[in-house]
PDB file of C-alpha atoms and ligand atoms in Angstrom:
ATOM      1  CA  UNK A  19      -0.088   0.036  -0.114  1.00 95.00           C
ATOM      2  CA  UNK A  20       1.616   3.368  -1.230  1.00 98.00           C
ATOM      3  CA  UNK A  21       0.810   6.500   0.609  1.00 98.00           C
ATOM      4  CA  UNK A  22       1.817   9.957  -0.146  1.00 98.00           C
ATOM      5  CA  UNK A  23       2.402  12.885   2.149  1.00 98.00           C
ATOM      6  CA  UNK A  24       2.806  16.386   1.119  1.00 98.00           C
ATOM      7  CA  UNK A  25       4.269  19.437   3.358  1.00 98.00           C
ATOM      8  CA  UNK A  26       3.634  22.788   1.663  1.00 98.00           C
ATOM      9  CA  UNK A  27       5.551  25.236   3.781  1.00 96.00           C
ATOM     10  CA  UNK A  28       5.994  28.880   3.412  1.00 93.00           C
ATOM     11  CA  UNK A  29       9.465  28.368   1.729  1.00 95.00           C
ATOM     12  CA  UNK A  30       9.707  24.740   0.502  1.00 97.00           C
ATOM     13  CA  UNK A  31       7.537  22.068  -0.688  1.00 98.00           C
ATOM     14  CA  UNK A  32       8.320  18.659   0.513  1.00 98.00           C
ATOM     15  CA  UNK A  33       6.816  15.092  -0.418  1.00 98.00           C
ATOM     16  CA  UNK A  34       7.388  11.566   0.914  1.00 98.00           C
ATOM     17  CA  UNK A  35       6.190   8.171  -0.755  1.00 98.00           C
ATOM     18  CA  UNK A  36       5.611   5.605   1.893  1.00 98.00           C
ATOM     19  CA  UNK A  37       5.196   1.760   1.185  1.00 97.00           C
ATOM     20  CA  UNK A  38       3.181  -0.178   4.145  1.00 95.00           C
ATOM     21  CA  UNK A  39       3.674   2.703   6.577  1.00 93.00           C
ATOM     22  CA  UNK A  40       7.270   1.646   7.024  1.00 93.00           C
ATOM     23  CA  UNK A  41       9.487   2.036   4.056  1.00 97.00           C
ATOM     24  CA  UNK A  42      10.219   5.320   2.363  1.00 97.00           C
ATOM     25  CA  UNK A  43      10.310   4.790  -1.385  1.00 98.00           C
ATOM     26  CA  UNK A  44      11.270   8.295  -2.584  1.00 98.00           C
ATOM     27  CA  UNK A  45      11.269  11.810  -1.189  1.00 98.00           C
ATOM     28  CA  UNK A  46      11.765  15.333  -2.580  1.00 98.00           C
ATOM     29  CA  UNK A  47      12.345  18.950  -1.564  1.00 98.00           C
ATOM     30  CA  UNK A  48      11.341  21.817  -4.060  1.00 98.00           C
ATOM     31  CA  UNK A  49      12.690  25.187  -2.685  1.00 95.00           C
ATOM     32  CA  UNK A  50       9.437  27.033  -3.312  1.00 96.00           C
ATOM     33  CA  UNK A  51       6.418  26.664  -1.154  1.00 94.00           C
ATOM     34  CA  UNK A  52       2.963  28.111  -0.887  1.00 92.00           C
ATOM     35  CA  UNK A  53       1.295  29.749  -3.875  1.00 91.00           C
ATOM     36  CA  UNK A  54       3.924  28.405  -6.260  1.00 94.00           C
ATOM     37  CA  UNK A  55       4.399  25.599  -8.700  1.00 95.00           C
ATOM     38  CA  UNK A  56       6.195  23.686  -5.681  1.00 97.00           C
ATOM     39  CA  UNK A  57       3.653  21.437  -4.439  1.00 97.00           C
ATOM     40  CA  UNK A  58       2.826  19.920  -8.067  1.00 96.00           C
ATOM     41  CA  UNK A  59       6.554  19.550  -8.962  1.00 98.00           C
ATOM     42  CA  UNK A  60       7.356  17.919  -5.607  1.00 98.00           C
ATOM     43  CA  UNK A  61       4.637  15.301  -6.238  1.00 98.00           C
ATOM     44  CA  UNK A  62       5.576  14.581  -9.797  1.00 97.00           C
ATOM     45  CA  UNK A  63       9.287  14.279  -8.503  1.00 98.00           C
ATOM     46  CA  UNK A  64       8.528  11.631  -5.999  1.00 98.00           C
ATOM     47  CA  UNK A  65       6.153   9.573  -8.193  1.00 98.00           C
ATOM     48  CA  UNK A  66       8.761   9.483 -11.016  1.00 98.00           C
ATOM     49  CA  UNK A  67      11.427   8.442  -8.608  1.00 97.00           C
ATOM     50  CA  UNK A  68       9.077   5.783  -7.182  1.00 97.00           C
ATOM     51  CA  UNK A  69       7.852   4.884 -10.854  1.00 97.00           C
ATOM     52  CA  UNK A  70       4.271   5.170  -9.690  1.00 96.00           C
ATOM     53  CA  UNK A  71       1.364   7.178 -10.769  1.00 95.00           C
ATOM     54  CA  UNK A  72      -1.265   8.935  -8.653  1.00 93.00           C
ATOM     55  CA  UNK A  73      -3.797   6.139  -9.226  1.00 95.00           C
ATOM     56  CA  UNK A  74      -1.254   3.650  -7.391  1.00 96.00           C
ATOM     57  CA  UNK A  75      -1.725   5.707  -4.290  1.00 97.00           C
ATOM     58  CA  UNK A  76      -4.054   4.499  -1.426  1.00 97.00           C
ATOM     59  CA  UNK A  77      -4.357   7.894   0.035  1.00 98.00           C
ATOM     60  CA  UNK A  78      -2.648  11.463  -0.202  1.00 98.00           C
ATOM     61  CA  UNK A  79      -2.564  13.658   3.084  1.00 98.00           C
ATOM     62  CA  UNK A  80      -1.245  17.287   2.946  1.00 98.00           C
ATOM     63  CA  UNK A  81      -0.045  19.255   5.764  1.00 98.00           C
ATOM     64  CA  UNK A  82       1.808  22.671   6.132  1.00 96.00           C
ATOM     65  CA  UNK A  83       0.936  26.338   5.865  1.00 94.00           C
ATOM     66  CA  UNK A  84      -0.311  25.607   2.284  1.00 95.00           C
ATOM     67  CA  UNK A  85      -2.245  22.831   2.922  1.00 95.00           C
ATOM     68  CA  UNK A  86      -5.634  24.295   2.696  1.00 94.00           C
ATOM     69  CA  UNK A  87      -5.093  25.218  -1.005  1.00 90.00           C
ATOM     70  CA  UNK A  88      -4.174  21.971  -2.035  1.00 93.00           C
ATOM     71  CA  UNK A  89      -7.261  20.362  -3.181  1.00 92.00           C
ATOM     72  CA  UNK A  90      -6.162  16.798  -4.434  1.00 93.00           C
ATOM     73  CA  UNK A  91      -5.329  15.257  -1.115  1.00 96.00           C
ATOM     74  CA  UNK A  92      -7.707  13.046   0.607  1.00 97.00           C
ATOM     75  CA  UNK A  93      -7.106  14.778   3.811  1.00 98.00           C
ATOM     76  CA  UNK A  94      -5.478  17.877   5.424  1.00 98.00           C
ATOM     77  CA  UNK A  95      -3.882  17.467   8.722  1.00 98.00           C
ATOM     78  CA  UNK A  96      -2.110  20.124  10.889  1.00 96.00           C
ATOM     79  CA  UNK A  97       1.680  20.248  10.686  1.00 95.00           C
ATOM     80  CA  UNK A  98       2.045  19.934  14.417  1.00 96.00           C
ATOM     81  CA  UNK A  99       0.547  16.474  14.213  1.00 97.00           C
ATOM     82  CA  UNK A 100       2.386  15.561  11.087  1.00 97.00           C
ATOM     83  CA  UNK A 101       5.931  16.787  12.489  1.00 97.00           C
ATOM     84  CA  UNK A 102       5.366  14.995  15.806  1.00 97.00           C
ATOM     85  CA  UNK A 103       4.553  11.776  13.919  1.00 97.00           C
ATOM     86  CA  UNK A 104       7.264  12.184  11.463  1.00 97.00           C
ATOM     87  CA  UNK A 105       9.966  13.151  14.221  1.00 97.00           C
ATOM     88  CA  UNK A 106       8.828   9.924  16.045  1.00 97.00           C
ATOM     89  CA  UNK A 107       9.591   7.827  12.895  1.00 97.00           C
ATOM     90  CA  UNK A 108      12.836   9.095  12.333  1.00 96.00           C
ATOM     91  CA  UNK A 109      13.907   9.231  15.921  1.00 96.00           C
ATOM     92  CA  UNK A 110      11.705   7.035  18.050  1.00 96.00           C
ATOM     93  CA  UNK A 111      13.025   8.119  21.403  1.00 96.00           C
ATOM     94  CA  UNK A 112      12.444  11.701  20.945  1.00 97.00           C
ATOM     95  CA  UNK A 113      10.333  13.532  23.530  1.00 97.00           C
ATOM     96  CA  UNK A 114      11.147  17.066  22.421  1.00 98.00           C
ATOM     97  CA  UNK A 115      11.248  18.240  18.769  1.00 98.00           C
ATOM     98  CA  UNK A 116      12.508  21.661  17.839  1.00 97.00           C
ATOM     99  CA  UNK A 117      11.475  22.254  14.254  1.00 97.00           C
ATOM    100  CA  UNK A 118      12.718  25.421  12.500  1.00 97.00           C
ATOM    101  CA  UNK A 119      11.165  26.124   9.090  1.00 95.00           C
ATOM    102  CA  UNK A 120      11.126  29.023   6.786  1.00 93.00           C
ATOM    103  CA  UNK A 121       8.799  31.292   8.917  1.00 92.00           C
ATOM    104  CA  UNK A 122       8.040  29.475  12.053  1.00 92.00           C
ATOM    105  CA  UNK A 123       9.679  27.673  15.051  1.00 96.00           C
ATOM    106  CA  UNK A 124       7.676  24.991  16.648  1.00 96.00           C
ATOM    107  CA  UNK A 125       8.733  23.226  19.774  1.00 97.00           C
ATOM    108  CA  UNK A 126       6.809  20.043  20.264  1.00 97.00           C
ATOM    109  CA  UNK A 127       6.426  17.543  23.286  1.00 97.00           C
ATOM    110  CA  UNK A 128       5.791  14.048  22.178  1.00 97.00           C
ATOM    111  CA  UNK A 129       4.981  10.716  23.644  1.00 97.00           C
ATOM    112  CA  UNK A 130       6.460   7.504  22.445  1.00 96.00           C
ATOM    113  CA  UNK A 131       3.892   6.930  19.661  1.00 96.00           C
ATOM    114  CA  UNK A 132       4.456  10.168  18.152  1.00 97.00           C
ATOM    115  CA  UNK A 133       1.394  11.881  19.785  1.00 96.00           C
ATOM    116  CA  UNK A 134       1.512  15.718  20.452  1.00 96.00           C
ATOM    117  CA  UNK A 135       1.184  16.372  24.197  1.00 96.00           C
ATOM    118  CA  UNK A 136       2.241  20.197  24.113  1.00 96.00           C
ATOM    119  CA  UNK A 137       3.840  22.736  21.891  1.00 96.00           C
ATOM    120  CA  UNK A 138       4.854  26.310  21.768  1.00 96.00           C
ATOM    121  CA  UNK A 139       5.403  28.448  18.550  1.00 93.00           C
ATOM    122  CA  UNK A 140       7.158  31.708  17.894  1.00 88.00           C
ATOM    123  CA  UNK A 141       5.139  34.809  17.448  1.00 80.00           C
ATOM    124  CA  UNK A 142       4.784  36.312  14.055  1.00 77.00           C
ATOM    125  CA  UNK A 143       8.352  37.408  13.655  1.00 80.00           C
ATOM    126  CA  UNK A 144      11.131  36.158  11.221  1.00 81.00           C
ATOM    127  CA  UNK A 145      13.774  36.332  14.033  1.00 80.00           C
ATOM    128  CA  UNK A 146      15.040  32.736  14.871  1.00 86.00           C
ATOM    129  CA  UNK A 147      13.502  31.312  11.625  1.00 90.00           C
ATOM    130  CA  UNK A 148      14.770  30.234   8.201  1.00 90.00           C
ATOM    131  CA  UNK A 149      13.790  33.388   6.824  1.00 94.00           C
ATOM    132  CA  UNK A 150      16.256  35.243   8.822  1.00 94.00           C
ATOM    133  CA  UNK A 151      18.886  33.039   7.263  1.00 95.00           C
ATOM    134  CA  UNK A 152      17.486  33.600   3.732  1.00 96.00           C
ATOM    135  CA  UNK A 153      17.506  37.320   4.098  1.00 95.00           C
ATOM    136  CA  UNK A 154      21.048  37.261   5.423  1.00 96.00           C
ATOM    137  CA  UNK A 155      22.487  34.925   2.833  1.00 97.00           C
ATOM    138  CA  UNK A 156      21.149  37.416   0.230  1.00 96.00           C
ATOM    139  CA  UNK A 157      22.996  40.263   1.826  1.00 96.00           C
ATOM    140  CA  UNK A 158      26.227  38.123   2.249  1.00 97.00           C
ATOM    141  CA  UNK A 159      25.798  37.021  -1.498  1.00 97.00           C
ATOM    142  CA  UNK A 160      26.078  33.297  -0.493  1.00 97.00           C
ATOM    143  CA  UNK A 161      23.789  30.272  -0.537  1.00 97.00           C
ATOM    144  CA  UNK A 162      21.856  29.680   2.645  1.00 97.00           C
ATOM    145  CA  UNK A 163      23.498  26.240   2.833  1.00 95.00           C
ATOM    146  CA  UNK A 164      26.785  27.805   3.139  1.00 97.00           C
ATOM    147  CA  UNK A 165      26.105  29.689   6.147  1.00 97.00           C
ATOM    148  CA  UNK A 166      26.524  26.692   8.477  1.00 96.00           C
ATOM    149  CA  UNK A 167      29.637  25.748   6.690  1.00 95.00           C
ATOM    150  CA  UNK A 168      31.245  29.074   6.887  1.00 97.00           C
ATOM    151  CA  UNK A 169      30.226  29.781  10.640  1.00 96.00           C
ATOM    152  CA  UNK A 170      32.220  26.686  11.492  1.00 95.00           C
ATOM    153  CA  UNK A 171      35.272  28.283  10.300  1.00 95.00           C
ATOM    154  CA  UNK A 172      34.944  31.393  12.350  1.00 95.00           C
ATOM    155  CA  UNK A 173      37.212  32.355  15.085  1.00 92.00           C
ATOM    156  CA  UNK A 174      35.953  35.543  16.211  1.00 92.00           C
ATOM    157  CA  UNK A 175      32.121  35.779  15.782  1.00 90.00           C
ATOM    158  CA  UNK A 176      30.510  39.050  15.795  1.00 93.00           C
ATOM    159  CA  UNK A 177      27.661  39.874  17.957  1.00 92.00           C
ATOM    160  CA  UNK A 178      24.359  40.465  16.094  1.00 92.00           C
ATOM    161  CA  UNK A 179      22.539  42.675  18.705  1.00 88.00           C
ATOM    162  CA  UNK A 180      19.225  43.116  16.860  1.00 84.00           C
ATOM    163  CA  UNK A 181      16.778  40.455  16.825  1.00 82.00           C
ATOM    164  CA  UNK A 182      14.496  42.213  14.318  1.00 87.00           C
ATOM    165  CA  UNK A 183      15.334  40.938  10.959  1.00 87.00           C
ATOM    166  CA  UNK A 184      15.315  44.335   9.172  1.00 90.00           C
ATOM    167  CA  UNK A 185      17.610  45.914  11.772  1.00 92.00           C
ATOM    168  CA  UNK A 186      19.950  42.727  11.831  1.00 91.00           C
ATOM    169  CA  UNK A 187      20.136  43.129   7.973  1.00 92.00           C
ATOM    170  CA  UNK A 188      21.580  46.518   8.404  1.00 93.00           C
ATOM    171  CA  UNK A 189      23.653  45.345  11.136  1.00 94.00           C
ATOM    172  CA  UNK A 190      25.219  42.874   8.833  1.00 95.00           C
ATOM    173  CA  UNK A 191      25.599  45.452   6.049  1.00 95.00           C
ATOM    174  CA  UNK A 192      27.629  47.547   8.628  1.00 94.00           C
ATOM    175  CA  UNK A 193      29.821  44.488   9.535  1.00 95.00           C
ATOM    176  CA  UNK A 194      30.498  44.071   5.857  1.00 95.00           C
ATOM    177  CA  UNK A 195      31.281  47.572   5.234  1.00 94.00           C
ATOM    178  CA  UNK A 196      33.735  47.428   8.267  1.00 95.00           C
ATOM    179  CA  UNK A 197      35.573  44.680   6.446  1.00 95.00           C
ATOM    180  CA  UNK A 198      34.615  41.902   8.801  1.00 96.00           C
ATOM    181  CA  UNK A 199      35.154  38.204   7.462  1.00 96.00           C
ATOM    182  CA  UNK A 200      31.729  36.613   5.926  1.00 97.00           C
ATOM    183  CA  UNK A 201      32.448  33.575   8.265  1.00 97.00           C
ATOM    184  CA  UNK A 202      32.543  35.529  11.404  1.00 97.00           C
ATOM    185  CA  UNK A 203      29.368  37.280  10.500  1.00 97.00           C
ATOM    186  CA  UNK A 204      27.724  34.076   9.527  1.00 97.00           C
ATOM    187  CA  UNK A 205      28.732  32.586  13.098  1.00 97.00           C
ATOM    188  CA  UNK A 206      27.066  35.707  14.637  1.00 96.00           C
ATOM    189  CA  UNK A 207      23.936  35.034  12.768  1.00 96.00           C
ATOM    190  CA  UNK A 208      23.633  31.456  13.815  1.00 96.00           C
ATOM    191  CA  UNK A 209      24.229  32.217  17.443  1.00 95.00           C
ATOM    192  CA  UNK A 210      21.473  34.960  17.053  1.00 94.00           C
ATOM    193  CA  UNK A 211      19.015  32.175  15.995  1.00 95.00           C
ATOM    194  CA  UNK A 212      20.158  29.827  18.486  1.00 96.00           C
ATOM    195  CA  UNK A 213      19.661  32.540  21.299  1.00 94.00           C
ATOM    196  CA  UNK A 214      16.038  33.309  20.095  1.00 93.00           C
ATOM    197  CA  UNK A 215      15.085  29.584  19.759  1.00 95.00           C
ATOM    198  CA  UNK A 216      16.607  28.442  23.062  1.00 95.00           C
ATOM    199  CA  UNK A 217      14.654  31.126  24.744  1.00 93.00           C
ATOM    200  CA  UNK A 218      11.535  29.745  23.348  1.00 94.00           C
ATOM    201  CA  UNK A 219      12.535  26.089  24.218  1.00 94.00           C
ATOM    202  CA  UNK A 220      13.268  27.038  27.930  1.00 93.00           C
ATOM    203  CA  UNK A 221       9.677  28.152  28.323  1.00 93.00           C
ATOM    204  CA  UNK A 222       8.247  24.777  27.494  1.00 94.00           C
ATOM    205  CA  UNK A 223      11.160  22.847  29.128  1.00 92.00           C
ATOM    206  CA  UNK A 224      13.298  20.374  27.101  1.00 93.00           C
ATOM    207  CA  UNK A 225      13.021  16.687  27.867  1.00 92.00           C
ATOM    208  CA  UNK A 226      15.818  14.195  26.218  1.00 91.00           C
ATOM    209  CA  UNK A 227      15.907  12.810  23.593  1.00 93.00           C
ATOM    210  CA  UNK A 228      15.738  16.260  21.746  1.00 97.00           C
ATOM    211  CA  UNK A 229      15.529  16.083  18.135  1.00 97.00           C
ATOM    212  CA  UNK A 230      15.767  18.804  15.603  1.00 97.00           C
ATOM    213  CA  UNK A 231      13.723  18.751  12.278  1.00 97.00           C
ATOM    214  CA  UNK A 232      13.073  21.343   9.509  1.00 97.00           C
ATOM    215  CA  UNK A 233      15.099  22.991   6.879  1.00 97.00           C
ATOM    216  CA  UNK A 234      17.397  24.887   9.471  1.00 97.00           C
ATOM    217  CA  UNK A 235      18.278  21.616  10.982  1.00 97.00           C
ATOM    218  CA  UNK A 236      20.714  21.185   7.985  1.00 97.00           C
ATOM    219  CA  UNK A 237      22.797  24.157   9.363  1.00 97.00           C
ATOM    220  CA  UNK A 238      25.398  22.559  11.733  1.00 96.00           C
ATOM    221  CA  UNK A 239      26.214  25.967  13.388  1.00 97.00           C
ATOM    222  CA  UNK A 240      22.755  26.594  14.421  1.00 97.00           C
ATOM    223  CA  UNK A 241      22.655  23.103  15.704  1.00 98.00           C
ATOM    224  CA  UNK A 242      26.027  23.418  17.623  1.00 97.00           C
ATOM    225  CA  UNK A 243      25.106  26.867  19.174  1.00 97.00           C
ATOM    226  CA  UNK A 244      21.718  25.795  20.203  1.00 97.00           C
ATOM    227  CA  UNK A 245      23.348  22.719  21.954  1.00 97.00           C
ATOM    228  CA  UNK A 246      25.488  25.269  23.732  1.00 96.00           C
ATOM    229  CA  UNK A 247      22.722  27.264  24.949  1.00 96.00           C
ATOM    230  CA  UNK A 248      20.365  24.425  25.921  1.00 96.00           C
ATOM    231  CA  UNK A 249      23.298  22.142  27.342  1.00 96.00           C
ATOM    232  CA  UNK A 250      22.064  19.050  25.784  1.00 95.00           C
ATOM    233  CA  UNK A 251      22.866  16.848  22.728  1.00 96.00           C
ATOM    234  CA  UNK A 252      20.622  17.286  19.783  1.00 97.00           C
ATOM    235  CA  UNK A 253      19.918  14.397  17.365  1.00 97.00           C
ATOM    236  CA  UNK A 254      19.618  15.238  13.616  1.00 97.00           C
ATOM    237  CA  UNK A 255      17.769  12.690  11.519  1.00 95.00           C
ATOM    238  CA  UNK A 256      18.950  11.900   8.107  1.00 91.00           C
ATOM    239  CA  UNK A 257      16.170  13.650   6.410  1.00 93.00           C
ATOM    240  CA  UNK A 258      15.189  16.540   8.864  1.00 96.00           C
ATOM    241  CA  UNK A 259      13.236  18.780   6.430  1.00 98.00           C
ATOM    242  CA  UNK A 260      10.929  15.833   5.538  1.00 98.00           C
ATOM    243  CA  UNK A 261       9.583  15.113   8.864  1.00 98.00           C
ATOM    244  CA  UNK A 262       6.203  16.857   8.231  1.00 98.00           C
ATOM    245  CA  UNK A 263       5.581  15.170   4.893  1.00 98.00           C
ATOM    246  CA  UNK A 264       6.647  11.854   6.202  1.00 98.00           C
ATOM    247  CA  UNK A 265       4.190  12.336   9.147  1.00 98.00           C
ATOM    248  CA  UNK A 266       1.427  13.139   6.466  1.00 98.00           C
ATOM    249  CA  UNK A 267       2.245   9.819   4.810  1.00 98.00           C
ATOM    250  CA  UNK A 268       2.226   7.837   7.832  1.00 98.00           C
ATOM    251  CA  UNK A 269      -1.397   9.289   8.559  1.00 98.00           C
ATOM    252  CA  UNK A 270      -2.451   8.454   5.022  1.00 98.00           C
ATOM    253  CA  UNK A 271      -2.004   4.982   5.929  1.00 96.00           C
ATOM    254  CA  UNK A 272      -5.264   4.948   7.970  1.00 85.00           C
TER     255      UNK A 272
HETATM  256  P1  LIG B 306       8.720  25.632   5.453  1.00 56.48           P
HETATM  257  O1  LIG B 306       8.103  24.404   5.698  1.00 56.48           O
HETATM  258  O2  LIG B 306       8.275  26.676   6.297  1.00 56.48           O
HETATM  259  O3  LIG B 306       8.792  25.939   3.989  1.00 56.48           O
HETATM  260  P2  LIG B 306      11.267  24.200   5.888  1.00 56.48           P
HETATM  261  O4  LIG B 306      11.431  23.305   6.890  1.00 56.48           O
HETATM  262  O5  LIG B 306      11.272  23.699   4.513  1.00 56.48           O
HETATM  263  O6  LIG B 306      10.286  25.391   5.986  1.00 56.48           O
HETATM  264  O7  LIG B 306      12.858  25.085   5.808  1.00 56.48           O
HETATM  265  C1  LIG B 306      13.012  25.858   4.998  1.00 56.48           C
HETATM  266  C2  LIG B 306      14.315  26.860   5.502  1.00 56.48           C
HETATM  267  O8  LIG B 306      15.320  26.064   5.731  1.00 56.48           O
HETATM  268  C3  LIG B 306      14.761  27.810   4.588  1.00 56.48           C
HETATM  269  O9  LIG B 306      14.198  29.278   5.028  1.00 56.48           O
HETATM  270  C4  LIG B 306      16.320  27.872   4.675  1.00 56.48           C
HETATM  271  O10 LIG B 306      16.588  28.948   5.573  1.00 56.48           O
HETATM  272  C5  LIG B 306      16.511  26.615   5.506  1.00 56.48           C
HETATM  273  N1  LIG B 306      17.458  25.574   4.646  1.00 56.48           N
HETATM  274  C6  LIG B 306      16.971  24.959   3.778  1.00 56.48           C
HETATM  275  N2  LIG B 306      18.059  24.096   3.213  1.00 56.48           N
HETATM  276  C7  LIG B 306      19.080  24.472   3.907  1.00 56.48           C
HETATM  277  C8  LIG B 306      20.459  23.767   4.052  1.00 56.48           C
HETATM  278  N3  LIG B 306      20.942  23.031   3.165  1.00 56.48           N
HETATM  279  N4  LIG B 306      21.234  24.487   4.906  1.00 56.48           N
HETATM  280  C9  LIG B 306      20.811  25.235   5.755  1.00 56.48           C
HETATM  281  N5  LIG B 306      19.509  25.755   5.809  1.00 56.48           N
HETATM  282  C10 LIG B 306      18.675  25.278   4.949  1.00 56.48           C
END
């Protein structure tokens, strides 16, 4: 029985094709989200890779910020439930999940079956999210995926004192104008995200095992800084950005 889970985010569209609730047949990420061609393209990609057609699917479940706009699914399920389920599949011992996506930060407490027990989310502000990284990558003229790698090389990170993305962007421009190395600016950016997210995490309380999902989990420097701030080890699953789509594909088995 093949099921398809789709996660239409603010920034990226993700899909996972699952066989019998336990085998990932194919998965894909397209770096455009709600209101774009991303959802359709990501579905075509996973079906092509899995050598299947839509008619071979038992059910399709859609989640994410853009789920309401996607009419071809059998069901829409909230991203909180899908992220909890997907994180539990990827890391069965997880009790806390930090998910940092393009526009929000979610911290979930889950049980051993991947059921959501409690959660906290950021306010409507880009600080601490992938959007903050995307804006800074643009100013620095680098790829967002390079921010983490560059940060790791830094020996003297600079302080980014503004949490507001617009003011922090000006701060980064001033640092560039002052001739500060990009790697030191990147390290300051990652620290700023970690500080913001750890503040939120401390409000709900962290229980081990702590797992991180979402696109920003691919940034090793943010993960390392978060570990420093929280004083705990963070597990990064192999496909962190796909947790929501995976959870949706698991729900589609029912
Ligand atoms: P959403 O569901 O809101 O679209 P995602 O969980 O897909 O969000 O994460 C998107 C964010 O992840 C982007 O804003 C980007 O900053 C970050 N991101 C994506 N890929 C990488 C990568 N390889 N390295 C670092 N950050 C990444």
